[in-house]
Amino acid sequence: MDEPNSPPEPPEKSYRLMESRSEARIAIGEVLDLACREIRVFDADPATLKDYEIGQSARIELLRRFLLASRDHRLRIALHDTRGIEIALPRLIALLTQFSGQVQIHRTVGQAAEARDAMVIVDDAHYWRKLHVDHPRSVLTLHSAGDTRPFLERFEEIWEQSELAVTGSNLGL
């Protein structure tokens, strides 16, 4: 039996393999629900993010609450191609405009433009990762900083080889 003032047990690590887009949509929601500090997203283009419901009103509201909770919260998105983002994800663009100091959308350049996986990483311990853009198989890992670390490093490498592509002030130019 726990002592009255003992700290709660940490959540148990969780791993799950998904074989379909519908399972991936659910998994991405699970990862986003756990966000406490930073959300990092890497994918091919706005259409893919739309397919994973990143621009749906419920997800945007979740992201809005996350960003409102602290000025230190961050949402970073790296895409290979940002063309058409205003049309595909107008709610995300509105969020970018409202939280321009907390939300960044970059476009990959150089070697990063060759990456063929996709990922959503939350804080330092949770991620969803699509193994290859041409295949539906993906992996969800929750409550595991050790397993998340290599993908955090991968995301940071991609981020370093990207450039600011979309801001709340240059739309329509």
Tab-separated table of N, CA and C in Angstrom:
chain	number	residue	atom	x	y	z
A	1	MET	N	0.833	-1.179	0.000
A	1	MET	CA	0.000	0.000	0.000
A	1	MET	C	0.883	1.250	0.000
A	2	ASP	N	0.468	2.260	-0.781
A	2	ASP	CA	1.248	3.489	-0.890
A	2	ASP	C	1.173	4.296	0.391
A	3	GLU	N	2.279	4.946	0.689
A	3	GLU	CA	2.291	5.899	1.795
A	3	GLU	C	1.444	7.102	1.381
A	4	PRO	N	0.834	7.802	2.326
A	4	PRO	CA	-0.036	8.935	1.981
A	4	PRO	C	0.664	10.019	1.155
A	5	ASN	N	1.954	10.262	1.371
A	5	ASN	CA	2.656	11.331	0.668
A	5	ASN	C	3.632	10.814	-0.385
A	6	SER	N	3.545	9.541	-0.746
A	6	SER	CA	4.470	9.014	-1.743
A	6	SER	C	4.063	9.512	-3.132
A	7	PRO	N	5.067	9.735	-3.999
A	7	PRO	CA	4.757	10.224	-5.345
A	7	PRO	C	3.999	9.153	-6.132
A	8	PRO	N	3.183	9.573	-7.078
A	8	PRO	CA	2.444	8.595	-7.879
A	8	PRO	C	3.402	7.784	-8.745
A	9	GLU	N	3.007	6.575	-9.043
A	9	GLU	CA	3.800	5.723	-9.932
A	9	GLU	C	3.818	6.343	-11.328
A	10	PRO	N	4.994	6.317	-11.983
A	10	PRO	CA	5.023	6.837	-13.353
A	10	PRO	C	4.182	5.935	-14.265
A	11	PRO	N	3.590	6.519	-15.300
A	11	PRO	CA	2.795	5.700	-16.219
A	11	PRO	C	3.655	4.617	-16.868
A	12	GLU	N	3.047	3.511	-17.168
A	12	GLU	CA	3.758	2.399	-17.785
A	12	GLU	C	3.997	2.683	-19.265
A	13	LYS	N	5.178	2.301	-19.752
A	13	LYS	CA	5.497	2.449	-21.166
A	13	LYS	C	4.447	1.716	-21.993
A	14	SER	N	4.170	2.283	-23.161
A	14	SER	CA	3.170	1.697	-24.041
A	14	SER	C	3.679	1.742	-25.475
A	15	TYR	N	3.588	0.630	-26.181
A	15	TYR	CA	3.994	0.531	-27.572
A	15	TYR	C	2.845	-0.080	-28.365
A	16	ARG	N	2.614	0.457	-29.559
A	16	ARG	CA	1.558	-0.104	-30.386
A	16	ARG	C	1.910	0.073	-31.861
A	17	LEU	N	1.658	-0.946	-32.646
A	17	LEU	CA	1.872	-0.906	-34.084
A	17	LEU	C	0.526	-0.676	-34.758
A	18	MET	N	0.461	0.273	-35.686
A	18	MET	CA	-0.755	0.557	-36.427
A	18	MET	C	-0.566	0.158	-37.879
A	19	GLU	N	-1.616	-0.373	-38.472
A	19	GLU	CA	-1.554	-0.831	-39.858
A	19	GLU	C	-2.379	0.028	-40.803
A	20	SER	N	-3.136	0.997	-40.277
A	20	SER	CA	-4.025	1.783	-41.129
A	20	SER	C	-3.964	3.262	-40.776
A	21	ARG	N	-4.473	4.076	-41.691
A	21	ARG	CA	-4.535	5.515	-41.452
A	21	ARG	C	-5.502	5.841	-40.322
A	22	SER	N	-6.599	5.114	-40.249
A	22	SER	CA	-7.571	5.412	-39.182
A	22	SER	C	-6.963	5.135	-37.811
A	23	GLU	N	-6.187	4.074	-37.685
A	23	GLU	CA	-5.487	3.810	-36.418
A	23	GLU	C	-4.466	4.902	-36.136
A	24	ALA	N	-3.784	5.370	-37.178
A	24	ALA	CA	-2.788	6.429	-37.012
A	24	ALA	C	-3.442	7.717	-36.536
A	25	ARG	N	-4.609	8.059	-37.073
A	25	ARG	CA	-5.316	9.271	-36.640
A	25	ARG	C	-5.598	9.220	-35.139
A	26	ILE	N	-6.052	8.070	-34.670
A	26	ILE	CA	-6.341	7.894	-33.246
A	26	ILE	C	-5.054	8.026	-32.427
A	27	ALA	N	-3.981	7.390	-32.905
A	27	ALA	CA	-2.700	7.436	-32.191
A	27	ALA	C	-2.156	8.858	-32.101
A	28	ILE	N	-2.266	9.617	-33.175
A	28	ILE	CA	-1.800	11.005	-33.153
A	28	ILE	C	-2.580	11.797	-32.113
A	29	GLY	N	-3.864	11.558	-32.029
A	29	GLY	CA	-4.673	12.207	-30.993
A	29	GLY	C	-4.203	11.852	-29.597
A	30	GLU	N	-3.863	10.580	-29.387
A	30	GLU	CA	-3.358	10.148	-28.079
A	30	GLU	C	-2.064	10.872	-27.727
A	31	VAL	N	-1.166	10.999	-28.691
A	31	VAL	CA	0.106	11.670	-28.449
A	31	VAL	C	-0.135	13.145	-28.130
A	32	LEU	N	-0.951	13.808	-28.943
A	32	LEU	CA	-1.212	15.231	-28.723
A	32	LEU	C	-1.859	15.497	-27.370
A	33	ASP	N	-2.711	14.590	-26.924
A	33	ASP	CA	-3.363	14.748	-25.616
A	33	ASP	C	-2.375	14.794	-24.460
A	34	LEU	N	-1.179	14.260	-24.652
A	34	LEU	CA	-0.182	14.196	-23.582
A	34	LEU	C	0.743	15.411	-23.541
A	35	ALA	N	0.594	16.332	-24.473
A	35	ALA	CA	1.517	17.465	-24.581
A	35	ALA	C	1.502	18.346	-23.335
A	36	CYS	N	2.704	18.603	-22.826
A	36	CYS	CA	2.879	19.493	-21.666
A	36	CYS	C	3.822	20.655	-21.968
A	37	ARG	N	4.712	20.520	-22.961
A	37	ARG	CA	5.695	21.568	-23.245
A	37	ARG	C	5.871	21.857	-24.737
A	38	GLU	N	6.090	20.804	-25.523
A	38	GLU	CA	6.414	21.032	-26.935
A	38	GLU	C	5.858	19.917	-27.799
A	39	ILE	N	5.375	20.326	-28.967
A	39	ILE	CA	4.898	19.390	-29.978
A	39	ILE	C	5.749	19.609	-31.216
A	40	ARG	N	6.320	18.528	-31.736
A	40	ARG	CA	7.130	18.591	-32.950
A	40	ARG	C	6.474	17.688	-33.991
A	41	VAL	N	6.297	18.206	-35.196
A	41	VAL	CA	5.651	17.453	-36.263
A	41	VAL	C	6.540	17.512	-37.492
A	42	PHE	N	6.747	16.362	-38.118
A	42	PHE	CA	7.466	16.315	-39.392
A	42	PHE	C	6.669	15.439	-40.340
A	43	ASP	N	6.422	15.962	-41.549
A	43	ASP	CA	5.690	15.191	-42.549
A	43	ASP	C	5.984	15.751	-43.929
A	44	ALA	N	5.349	15.166	-44.922
A	44	ALA	CA	5.639	15.534	-46.304
A	44	ALA	C	5.018	16.867	-46.705
A	45	ASP	N	3.708	17.028	-46.480
A	45	ASP	CA	3.038	18.217	-46.994
A	45	ASP	C	1.731	18.464	-46.248
A	46	PRO	N	1.093	19.595	-46.503
A	46	PRO	CA	-0.158	19.925	-45.813
A	46	PRO	C	-1.268	18.890	-46.037
A	47	ALA	N	-1.322	18.291	-47.218
A	47	ALA	CA	-2.369	17.305	-47.496
A	47	ALA	C	-2.251	16.107	-46.566
A	48	THR	N	-1.032	15.701	-46.268
A	48	THR	CA	-0.828	14.580	-45.353
A	48	THR	C	-1.287	14.954	-43.947
A	49	LEU	N	-0.947	16.151	-43.495
A	49	LEU	CA	-1.401	16.599	-42.178
A	49	LEU	C	-2.925	16.666	-42.135
A	50	LYS	N	-3.521	17.122	-43.208
A	50	LYS	CA	-4.982	17.180	-43.278
A	50	LYS	C	-5.563	15.776	-43.178
A	51	ASP	N	-4.946	14.826	-43.863
A	51	ASP	CA	-5.402	13.439	-43.817
A	51	ASP	C	-5.346	12.885	-42.392
A	52	TYR	N	-4.371	13.325	-41.614
A	52	TYR	CA	-4.251	12.889	-40.226
A	52	TYR	C	-5.024	13.796	-39.259
A	53	GLU	N	-5.889	14.640	-39.815
A	53	GLU	CA	-6.829	15.473	-39.061
A	53	GLU	C	-6.168	16.536	-38.194
A	54	ILE	N	-4.954	16.944	-38.558
A	54	ILE	CA	-4.277	17.993	-37.798
A	54	ILE	C	-5.062	19.304	-37.883
A	55	GLY	N	-5.734	19.560	-38.979
A	55	GLY	CA	-6.464	20.805	-39.149
A	55	GLY	C	-7.918	20.766	-38.729
A	56	GLN	N	-8.387	19.637	-38.220
A	56	GLN	CA	-9.784	19.537	-37.785
A	56	GLN	C	-10.021	20.427	-36.568
A	57	SER	N	-11.238	20.904	-36.426
A	57	SER	CA	-11.535	21.857	-35.358
A	57	SER	C	-11.214	21.308	-33.966
A	58	ALA	N	-11.491	20.031	-33.710
A	58	ALA	CA	-11.206	19.466	-32.383
A	58	ALA	C	-9.699	19.457	-32.110
A	59	ARG	N	-8.896	19.104	-33.113
A	59	ARG	CA	-7.437	19.087	-32.920
A	59	ARG	C	-6.897	20.504	-32.775
A	60	ILE	N	-7.423	21.422	-33.547
A	60	ILE	CA	-6.972	22.808	-33.446
A	60	ILE	C	-7.323	23.369	-32.074
A	61	GLU	N	-8.493	23.019	-31.565
A	61	GLU	CA	-8.884	23.487	-30.226
A	61	GLU	C	-7.951	22.906	-29.163
A	62	LEU	N	-7.579	21.640	-29.317
A	62	LEU	CA	-6.620	21.029	-28.397
A	62	LEU	C	-5.287	21.786	-28.453
A	63	LEU	N	-4.818	22.096	-29.665
A	63	LEU	CA	-3.571	22.839	-29.822
A	63	LEU	C	-3.701	24.252	-29.247
A	64	ARG	N	-4.838	24.886	-29.435
A	64	ARG	CA	-5.061	26.224	-28.893
A	64	ARG	C	-4.979	26.209	-27.370
A	65	ARG	N	-5.639	25.240	-26.740
A	65	ARG	CA	-5.584	25.139	-25.267
A	65	ARG	C	-4.152	24.882	-24.804
A	66	PHE	N	-3.441	24.044	-25.514
A	66	PHE	CA	-2.044	23.763	-25.200
A	66	PHE	C	-1.217	25.048	-25.248
A	67	LEU	N	-1.369	25.827	-26.302
A	67	LEU	CA	-0.592	27.062	-26.452
A	67	LEU	C	-1.013	28.132	-25.451
A	68	LEU	N	-2.284	28.195	-25.124
A	68	LEU	CA	-2.760	29.163	-24.142
A	68	LEU	C	-2.279	28.854	-22.727
A	69	ALA	N	-2.007	27.600	-22.439
A	69	ALA	CA	-1.631	27.190	-21.087
A	69	ALA	C	-0.316	27.825	-20.627
A	70	SER	N	0.582	28.129	-21.559
A	70	SER	CA	1.853	28.755	-21.192
A	70	SER	C	2.491	29.392	-22.417
A	71	ARG	N	3.089	30.555	-22.214
A	71	ARG	CA	3.817	31.205	-23.309
A	71	ARG	C	5.061	30.414	-23.704
A	72	ASP	N	5.480	29.491	-22.858
A	72	ASP	CA	6.653	28.673	-23.144
A	72	ASP	C	6.327	27.452	-24.001
A	73	HIS	N	5.065	27.147	-24.197
A	73	HIS	CA	4.681	25.995	-25.016
A	73	HIS	C	4.984	26.280	-26.481
A	74	ARG	N	5.447	25.247	-27.186
A	74	ARG	CA	5.855	25.398	-28.580
A	74	ARG	C	5.226	24.321	-29.454
A	75	LEU	N	4.914	24.731	-30.686
A	75	LEU	CA	4.482	23.828	-31.748
A	75	LEU	C	5.381	24.101	-32.936
A	76	ARG	N	6.177	23.097	-33.328
A	76	ARG	CA	7.079	23.235	-34.471
A	76	ARG	C	6.698	22.190	-35.512
A	77	ILE	N	6.517	22.641	-36.731
A	77	ILE	CA	6.123	21.757	-37.827
A	77	ILE	C	7.127	21.919	-38.954
A	78	ALA	N	7.685	20.802	-39.415
A	78	ALA	CA	8.584	20.794	-40.568
A	78	ALA	C	7.918	19.963	-41.665
A	79	LEU	N	7.839	20.546	-42.846
A	79	LEU	CA	7.231	19.883	-43.998
A	79	LEU	C	8.190	19.935	-45.176
A	80	HIS	N	8.115	18.934	-46.045
A	80	HIS	CA	8.904	18.995	-47.278
A	80	HIS	C	8.358	20.080	-48.199
A	81	ASP	N	7.048	20.186	-48.264
A	81	ASP	CA	6.403	21.106	-49.196
A	81	ASP	C	5.289	21.838	-48.452
A	82	THR	N	5.343	23.140	-48.421
A	82	THR	CA	4.327	23.922	-47.712
A	82	THR	C	3.319	24.570	-48.665
A	83	ARG	N	3.468	24.332	-49.966
A	83	ARG	CA	2.520	24.932	-50.915
A	83	ARG	C	1.103	24.455	-50.615
A	84	GLY	N	0.175	25.377	-50.659
A	84	GLY	CA	-1.222	25.043	-50.448
A	84	GLY	C	-1.641	24.910	-48.997
A	85	ILE	N	-0.761	25.241	-48.082
A	85	ILE	CA	-1.089	25.064	-46.663
A	85	ILE	C	-2.262	25.941	-46.241
A	86	GLU	N	-2.349	27.126	-46.813
A	86	GLU	CA	-3.448	28.034	-46.454
A	86	GLU	C	-4.804	27.425	-46.825
A	87	ILE	N	-4.867	26.697	-47.930
A	87	ILE	CA	-6.112	26.078	-48.389
A	87	ILE	C	-6.377	24.776	-47.639
A	88	ALA	N	-5.352	23.955	-47.469
A	88	ALA	CA	-5.525	22.647	-46.830
A	88	ALA	C	-5.766	22.745	-45.330
A	89	LEU	N	-5.118	23.718	-44.669
A	89	LEU	CA	-5.156	23.802	-43.210
A	89	LEU	C	-5.422	25.237	-42.733
A	90	PRO	N	-6.545	25.828	-43.109
A	90	PRO	CA	-6.789	27.224	-42.724
A	90	PRO	C	-6.853	27.434	-41.213
A	91	ARG	N	-7.347	26.467	-40.461
A	91	ARG	CA	-7.411	26.625	-38.995
A	91	ARG	C	-6.015	26.626	-38.385
A	92	LEU	N	-5.119	25.827	-38.956
A	92	LEU	CA	-3.735	25.823	-38.479
A	92	LEU	C	-3.080	27.174	-38.761
A	93	ILE	N	-3.353	27.743	-39.919
A	93	ILE	CA	-2.798	29.056	-40.253
A	93	ILE	C	-3.347	30.119	-39.304
A	94	ALA	N	-4.623	30.025	-38.967
A	94	ALA	CA	-5.206	30.970	-37.996
A	94	ALA	C	-4.517	30.821	-36.639
A	95	LEU	N	-4.220	29.590	-36.255
A	95	LEU	CA	-3.510	29.340	-35.000
A	95	LEU	C	-2.107	29.953	-35.058
A	96	LEU	N	-1.431	29.767	-36.185
A	96	LEU	CA	-0.109	30.360	-36.387
A	96	LEU	C	-0.177	31.883	-36.247
A	97	THR	N	-1.191	32.491	-36.828
A	97	THR	CA	-1.347	33.942	-36.745
A	97	THR	C	-1.586	34.387	-35.307
A	98	GLN	N	-2.425	33.654	-34.593
A	98	GLN	CA	-2.746	34.011	-33.203
A	98	GLN	C	-1.564	33.792	-32.262
A	99	PHE	N	-0.787	32.740	-32.505
A	99	PHE	CA	0.318	32.372	-31.609
A	99	PHE	C	1.655	32.412	-32.358
A	100	SER	N	1.907	33.492	-33.062
A	100	SER	CA	3.094	33.568	-33.923
A	100	SER	C	4.408	33.400	-33.167
A	101	GLY	N	4.432	33.706	-31.896
A	101	GLY	CA	5.651	33.525	-31.113
A	101	GLY	C	5.859	32.100	-30.623
A	102	GLN	N	4.838	31.269	-30.755
A	102	GLN	CA	4.914	29.897	-30.246
A	102	GLN	C	4.829	28.836	-31.331
A	103	VAL	N	4.367	29.197	-32.510
A	103	VAL	CA	4.163	28.243	-33.601
A	103	VAL	C	5.098	28.594	-34.746
A	104	GLN	N	5.799	27.597	-35.256
A	104	GLN	CA	6.672	27.788	-36.410
A	104	GLN	C	6.401	26.689	-37.420
A	105	ILE	N	6.384	27.074	-38.683
A	105	ILE	CA	6.229	26.106	-39.770
A	105	ILE	C	7.405	26.299	-40.719
A	106	HIS	N	8.193	25.247	-40.867
A	106	HIS	CA	9.389	25.269	-41.707
A	106	HIS	C	9.228	24.346	-42.905
A	107	ARG	N	10.072	24.594	-43.900
A	107	ARG	CA	10.186	23.735	-45.081
A	107	ARG	C	11.596	23.141	-45.087
A	108	THR	N	11.677	21.846	-45.339
A	108	THR	CA	12.977	21.185	-45.349
A	108	THR	C	13.782	21.603	-46.579
A	109	VAL	N	15.090	21.601	-46.415
A	109	VAL	CA	16.023	21.873	-47.503
A	109	VAL	C	17.172	20.871	-47.379
A	110	GLY	N	17.992	20.793	-48.399
A	110	GLY	CA	19.167	19.929	-48.346
A	110	GLY	C	18.814	18.479	-48.096
A	111	GLN	N	19.633	17.803	-47.296
A	111	GLN	CA	19.445	16.385	-47.015
A	111	GLN	C	18.131	16.092	-46.310
A	112	ALA	N	17.636	17.017	-45.520
A	112	ALA	CA	16.377	16.804	-44.800
A	112	ALA	C	15.226	16.584	-45.773
A	113	ALA	N	15.312	17.137	-46.961
A	113	ALA	CA	14.251	16.981	-47.955
A	113	ALA	C	14.170	15.550	-48.481
A	114	GLU	N	15.134	14.723	-48.145
A	114	GLU	CA	15.131	13.323	-48.572
A	114	GLU	C	14.477	12.383	-47.561
A	115	ALA	N	14.190	12.870	-46.369
A	115	ALA	CA	13.601	12.019	-45.322
A	115	ALA	C	12.255	11.472	-45.785
A	116	ARG	N	11.971	10.213	-45.491
A	116	ARG	CA	10.764	9.552	-45.981
A	116	ARG	C	9.878	8.983	-44.872
A	117	ASP	N	10.126	9.373	-43.643
A	117	ASP	CA	9.242	8.950	-42.559
A	117	ASP	C	8.454	10.179	-42.112
A	118	ALA	N	7.598	10.018	-41.156
A	118	ALA	CA	6.828	11.133	-40.599
A	118	ALA	C	6.738	10.905	-39.102
A	119	MET	N	6.566	11.987	-38.333
A	119	MET	CA	6.512	11.806	-36.885
A	119	MET	C	5.798	12.954	-36.197
A	120	VAL	N	5.220	12.631	-35.066
A	120	VAL	CA	4.679	13.607	-34.132
A	120	VAL	C	5.301	13.253	-32.788
A	121	ILE	N	6.078	14.176	-32.239
A	121	ILE	CA	6.783	13.943	-30.978
A	121	ILE	C	6.265	14.944	-29.960
A	122	VAL	N	5.917	14.448	-28.796
A	122	VAL	CA	5.395	15.302	-27.741
A	122	VAL	C	6.341	15.241	-26.547
A	123	ASP	N	6.756	16.436	-26.138
A	123	ASP	CA	7.689	16.575	-25.030
A	123	ASP	C	8.895	15.676	-25.298
A	124	ASP	N	9.339	14.940	-24.340
A	124	ASP	CA	10.535	14.115	-24.537
A	124	ASP	C	10.247	12.635	-24.349
A	125	ALA	N	8.973	12.244	-24.333
A	125	ALA	CA	8.686	10.865	-23.943
A	125	ALA	C	7.604	10.164	-24.754
A	126	HIS	N	7.036	10.818	-25.763
A	126	HIS	CA	5.928	10.209	-26.503
A	126	HIS	C	6.093	10.508	-27.987
A	127	TYR	N	5.803	9.520	-28.836
A	127	TYR	CA	5.839	9.800	-30.264
A	127	TYR	C	4.962	8.832	-31.050
A	128	TRP	N	4.526	9.339	-32.196
A	128	TRP	CA	3.917	8.530	-33.239
A	128	TRP	C	4.842	8.676	-34.429
A	129	ARG	N	5.130	7.569	-35.109
A	129	ARG	CA	6.054	7.623	-36.247
A	129	ARG	C	5.560	6.715	-37.344
A	130	LYS	N	5.444	7.279	-38.531
A	130	LYS	CA	5.127	6.505	-39.727
A	130	LYS	C	6.459	6.059	-40.308
A	131	LEU	N	6.591	4.783	-40.552
A	131	LEU	CA	7.884	4.234	-40.935
A	131	LEU	C	8.335	4.669	-42.322
A	132	HIS	N	7.401	4.865	-43.252
A	132	HIS	CA	7.726	5.327	-44.598
A	132	HIS	C	6.485	5.966	-45.193
A	133	VAL	N	6.661	7.063	-45.915
A	133	VAL	CA	5.511	7.800	-46.435
A	133	VAL	C	4.629	6.981	-47.370
A	134	ASP	N	5.188	5.980	-48.024
A	134	ASP	CA	4.419	5.189	-48.986
A	134	ASP	C	3.678	4.012	-48.363
A	135	HIS	N	3.815	3.810	-47.075
A	135	HIS	CA	3.195	2.666	-46.406
A	135	HIS	C	2.392	3.140	-45.195
A	136	PRO	N	1.268	2.492	-44.904
A	136	PRO	CA	0.426	2.945	-43.788
A	136	PRO	C	0.933	2.565	-42.398
A	137	ARG	N	1.865	1.644	-42.301
A	137	ARG	CA	2.327	1.167	-40.993
A	137	ARG	C	2.971	2.282	-40.182
A	138	SER	N	2.595	2.365	-38.900
A	138	SER	CA	3.176	3.361	-38.003
A	138	SER	C	3.275	2.788	-36.592
A	139	VAL	N	3.999	3.493	-35.745
A	139	VAL	CA	4.267	3.042	-34.385
A	139	VAL	C	3.897	4.163	-33.413
A	140	LEU	N	3.307	3.777	-32.302
A	140	LEU	CA	3.003	4.703	-31.216
A	140	LEU	C	3.779	4.250	-29.991
A	141	THR	N	4.508	5.165	-29.385
A	141	THR	CA	5.237	4.882	-28.151
A	141	THR	C	4.911	5.981	-27.152
A	142	LEU	N	4.464	5.580	-25.976
A	142	LEU	CA	4.085	6.534	-24.935
A	142	LEU	C	4.890	6.278	-23.665
A	143	HIS	N	5.208	7.339	-22.953
A	143	HIS	CA	5.866	7.268	-21.641
A	143	HIS	C	7.218	6.562	-21.701
A	144	SER	N	8.012	6.880	-22.725
A	144	SER	CA	9.323	6.262	-22.847
A	144	SER	C	10.335	7.263	-23.410
A	145	ALA	N	10.981	7.978	-22.506
A	145	ALA	CA	11.979	8.968	-22.923
A	145	ALA	C	13.134	8.306	-23.675
A	146	GLY	N	13.558	7.140	-23.237
A	146	GLY	CA	14.666	6.450	-23.890
A	146	GLY	C	14.368	6.089	-25.334
A	147	ASP	N	13.166	5.609	-25.587
A	147	ASP	CA	12.784	5.254	-26.952
A	147	ASP	C	12.520	6.486	-27.810
A	148	THR	N	12.151	7.580	-27.197
A	148	THR	CA	11.828	8.805	-27.918
A	148	THR	C	13.080	9.577	-28.310
A	149	ARG	N	14.120	9.484	-27.521
A	149	ARG	CA	15.339	10.278	-27.723
A	149	ARG	C	15.892	10.216	-29.154
A	150	PRO	N	16.030	9.045	-29.796
A	150	PRO	CA	16.573	9.044	-31.162
A	150	PRO	C	15.712	9.832	-32.158
A	151	PHE	N	14.402	9.844	-31.941
A	151	PHE	CA	13.520	10.564	-32.852
A	151	PHE	C	13.522	12.062	-32.559
A	152	LEU	N	13.741	12.423	-31.308
A	152	LEU	CA	13.954	13.835	-30.982
A	152	LEU	C	15.201	14.345	-31.697
A	153	GLU	N	16.263	13.562	-31.636
A	153	GLU	CA	17.511	13.939	-32.301
A	153	GLU	C	17.303	14.026	-33.809
A	154	ARG	N	16.564	13.073	-34.364
A	154	ARG	CA	16.282	13.084	-35.804
A	154	ARG	C	15.484	14.329	-36.176
A	155	PHE	N	14.448	14.632	-35.379
A	155	PHE	CA	13.660	15.826	-35.666
A	155	PHE	C	14.538	17.067	-35.622
A	156	GLU	N	15.394	17.191	-34.626
A	156	GLU	CA	16.252	18.375	-34.507
A	156	GLU	C	17.200	18.487	-35.697
A	157	GLU	N	17.689	17.362	-36.207
A	157	GLU	CA	18.536	17.394	-37.403
A	157	GLU	C	17.740	17.905	-38.598
A	158	ILE	N	16.515	17.419	-38.745
A	158	ILE	CA	15.649	17.882	-39.833
A	158	ILE	C	15.363	19.371	-39.663
A	159	TRP	N	15.063	19.788	-38.439
A	159	TRP	CA	14.744	21.192	-38.161
A	159	TRP	C	15.925	22.093	-38.514
A	160	GLU	N	17.130	21.644	-38.183
A	160	GLU	CA	18.326	22.433	-38.492
A	160	GLU	C	18.512	22.596	-39.996
A	161	GLN	N	18.024	21.617	-40.763
A	161	GLN	CA	18.131	21.676	-42.218
A	161	GLN	C	16.784	22.079	-42.825
A	162	SER	N	16.185	23.072	-42.231
A	162	SER	CA	14.923	23.596	-42.746
A	162	SER	C	14.949	25.107	-42.610
A	163	GLU	N	13.986	25.740	-43.260
A	163	GLU	CA	13.906	27.192	-43.206
A	163	GLU	C	12.480	27.616	-42.935
A	164	LEU	N	12.352	28.762	-42.311
A	164	LEU	CA	11.025	29.305	-42.042
A	164	LEU	C	10.286	29.454	-43.362
A	165	ALA	N	9.083	28.902	-43.436
A	165	ALA	CA	8.352	28.899	-44.702
A	165	ALA	C	7.014	29.609	-44.630
A	166	VAL	N	6.374	29.591	-43.474
A	166	VAL	CA	5.056	30.180	-43.350
A	166	VAL	C	5.025	31.002	-42.065
A	167	THR	N	4.601	32.245	-42.198
A	167	THR	CA	4.414	33.084	-41.016
A	167	THR	C	3.011	33.664	-41.060
A	168	GLY	N	2.560	34.152	-39.960
A	168	GLY	CA	1.239	34.749	-39.899
A	168	GLY	C	1.138	36.053	-40.633
A	169	SER	N	2.289	36.642	-41.024
A	169	SER	CA	2.248	37.954	-41.653
A	169	SER	C	2.528	37.951	-43.151
A	170	ASN	N	3.018	36.814	-43.701
A	170	ASN	CA	3.369	36.857	-45.131
A	170	ASN	C	2.415	36.073	-46.010
A	171	LEU	N	1.274	35.680	-45.489
A	171	LEU	CA	0.320	34.912	-46.276
A	171	LEU	C	-0.245	35.765	-47.397
A	172	GLY	N	-0.438	35.138	-48.514
A	172	GLY	CA	-1.035	35.825	-49.651
A	172	GLY	C	-0.030	36.594	-50.497
A	173	LEU	N	1.241	36.540	-50.145
A	173	LEU	CA	2.263	37.246	-50.928
A	173	LEU	C	2.797	36.380	-52.034
